[in-house]
CSV table of C-alpha atoms in Angstrom, one decimal:
chain,number,residue,atom,x,y,z
A,1146,MET,CA,53.4,136.9,-110.3
A,1147,SER,CA,50.4,137.9,-112.0
A,1148,VAL,CA,48.9,140.9,-110.9
A,1149,ALA,CA,44.9,138.2,-110.8
A,1150,GLY,CA,47.4,136.0,-109.2
A,1151,ASP,CA,48.6,138.3,-106.5
A,1152,ARG,CA,44.9,139.8,-105.2
A,1153,ILE,CA,44.3,137.0,-105.2
A,1154,LYS,CA,46.8,135.6,-103.4
A,1155,LYS,CA,46.3,138.1,-101.3
A,1156,LEU,CA,41.8,137.2,-100.8
A,1157,ARG,CA,42.9,134.1,-99.9
A,1158,GLU,CA,45.5,135.0,-97.2
A,1159,GLN,CA,43.7,136.9,-96.1
A,1160,ALA,CA,40.3,134.6,-96.1
A,1161,GLY,CA,42.7,132.7,-93.8
A,1162,LEU,CA,42.3,130.1,-96.6
A,1163,THR,CA,45.3,127.8,-98.1
A,1164,GLN,CA,45.4,126.9,-101.9
A,1165,LEU,CA,43.6,123.9,-100.5
A,1166,ASP,CA,40.0,124.9,-98.9
A,1167,LEU,CA,39.8,127.3,-101.7
A,1168,ALA,CA,40.1,125.5,-105.0
A,1169,SER,CA,37.7,122.9,-102.9
A,1170,LYS,CA,35.8,126.3,-102.6
A,1171,LEU,CA,35.6,126.8,-106.0
A,1172,GLY,CA,35.6,123.2,-107.6
A,1173,ILE,CA,39.2,123.1,-109.2
A,1174,ASN,CA,42.5,122.3,-109.1
A,1175,ASN,CA,44.4,122.4,-106.6
A,1176,SER,CA,47.1,123.1,-109.1
A,1177,VAL,CA,45.4,125.1,-111.6
A,1178,LEU,CA,45.5,127.6,-108.8
A,1179,SER,CA,48.7,127.2,-108.0
A,1180,ARG,CA,50.1,127.7,-111.2
A,1181,ILE,CA,48.0,131.0,-111.3
A,1182,GLU,CA,49.4,132.5,-108.1
A,1183,ALA,CA,52.1,132.2,-108.8
A,1184,GLY,CA,51.7,134.2,-112.3
A,1185,LYS,CA,52.4,130.4,-114.2
A,1186,ARG,CA,49.0,130.6,-115.8
A,1187,PRO,CA,46.6,133.0,-116.5
A,1188,VAL,CA,42.5,132.9,-115.3
A,1189,GLU,CA,40.1,132.1,-117.6
A,1190,ASP,CA,36.7,133.6,-117.7
A,1191,THR,CA,34.4,131.2,-116.0
A,1192,GLU,CA,37.3,130.6,-113.1
A,1193,MET,CA,37.3,134.7,-113.2
A,1194,ASN,CA,34.3,135.1,-112.5
A,1195,LYS,CA,34.1,132.2,-109.7
A,1196,PHE,CA,36.7,133.7,-108.3
A,1197,ALA,CA,35.4,137.6,-107.9
A,1198,ASP,CA,32.1,136.1,-107.2
A,1199,PHE,CA,33.8,134.4,-104.4
A,1200,PHE,CA,36.0,137.1,-102.8
A,1201,GLU,CA,32.9,139.5,-103.9
A,1202,VAL,CA,35.5,142.2,-105.6
A,1203,THR,CA,35.2,143.2,-109.1
A,1204,SER,CA,36.8,141.0,-112.0
A,1205,ASP,CA,38.7,144.5,-112.9
A,1206,TYR,CA,40.1,144.8,-109.2
A,1207,LEU,CA,41.1,141.0,-110.2
A,1208,LEU,CA,42.7,142.9,-113.5
A,1209,GLY,CA,44.6,145.2,-112.4
A,1210,ARG,CA,42.8,147.7,-114.1
A,1211,THR,CA,40.7,148.8,-110.9
A,1212,ASP,CA,42.3,148.8,-107.0
A,1213,LYS,CA,38.6,149.7,-105.9
A,1214,PRO,CA,37.7,145.9,-104.7
A,1215,ASN,CA,33.8,146.7,-105.4
A,1216,GLU,CA,31.8,149.2,-107.5
A,1217,ASP,CA,29.9,149.9,-104.4
A,1218,GLU,CA,33.3,151.0,-102.6
A,1219,SER,CA,33.7,153.3,-105.2
A,1220,ASN,CA,30.7,155.3,-104.3
A,1221,ILE,CA,30.8,156.4,-101.0
A,1222,SER,CA,33.3,158.3,-100.7
A,1223,PHE,CA,32.2,161.9,-101.9
A,1224,PHE,CA,33.2,163.2,-98.3
A,1225,GLY,CA,33.2,160.2,-96.2
A,1226,GLY,CA,30.1,158.8,-96.6
A,1227,PRO,CA,26.1,158.8,-95.8
A,1228,ASP,CA,27.2,156.9,-92.7
A,1229,LYS,CA,28.8,160.0,-91.9
A,1230,TYR,CA,26.4,163.2,-92.2
A,1231,THR,CA,24.2,164.4,-89.4
A,1232,SER,CA,20.9,164.8,-90.4
A,1233,ASP,CA,21.0,168.9,-90.8
A,1234,GLU,CA,23.5,167.3,-93.7
A,1235,ILE,CA,21.6,165.0,-95.1
A,1236,GLU,CA,18.0,167.5,-94.9
A,1237,GLU,CA,20.6,170.4,-96.8
A,1238,MET,CA,21.5,168.0,-100.1
A,1239,GLU,CA,18.3,166.7,-100.3
A,1240,ALA,CA,16.5,170.1,-100.0
A,1241,ALA,CA,19.8,171.0,-103.1
A,1242,LEU,CA,18.8,167.9,-104.6
A,1243,LYS,CA,15.4,169.4,-105.1
A,1244,ARG,CA,15.5,172.6,-106.1
A,1245,TYR,CA,18.3,171.3,-108.5
A,1246,ARG,CA,16.2,168.7,-110.4
A,1247,GLU,CA,12.6,171.9,-110.0
A,1248,MET,CA,15.5,173.8,-112.7
A,1249,LYS,CA,15.5,171.6,-115.1
A,1250,ARG,CA,12.8,170.1,-114.5
A,1251,ARG,CA,11.7,174.3,-115.6
A,1252,ALA,CA,14.5,173.7,-117.9
A,1253,ALA,CA,13.3,171.5,-120.4
A,1254,GLU,CA,9.9,173.0,-120.0
A,1255,GLN,CA,10.6,175.7,-121.5
A,1256,ALA,CA,13.3,174.6,-124.1
A,1257,ARG,CA,9.8,172.6,-125.2
A,1258,LYS,CA,7.8,175.7,-125.5
A,1259,GLN,CA,10.6,176.9,-128.2
A,1260,ASN,CA,10.7,174.1,-129.7
């Protein structure tokens, strides 16, 4: 099997869909889907887009270029993600960011004055 075929099959099964169900929903032939999942046929660009959109994953995930199904997932793991922060932690991070931005603004202003 191909990485794309394996991942498409896994996503289809997780969604509780048969090959016939998925093929019908995507407007592709069932035999095409069967061959893709078996690794006997490459996924065409238009099909890749349909699979990615339907399963709400990136094409990079389907192709095996990343193990993260979507971009959002890769951006929320910073110390457990925003839903794990206390209000005190959020206030501290906002204050730190404000200090950092002010420092960058002053450095840029000083660089302009020197030029």
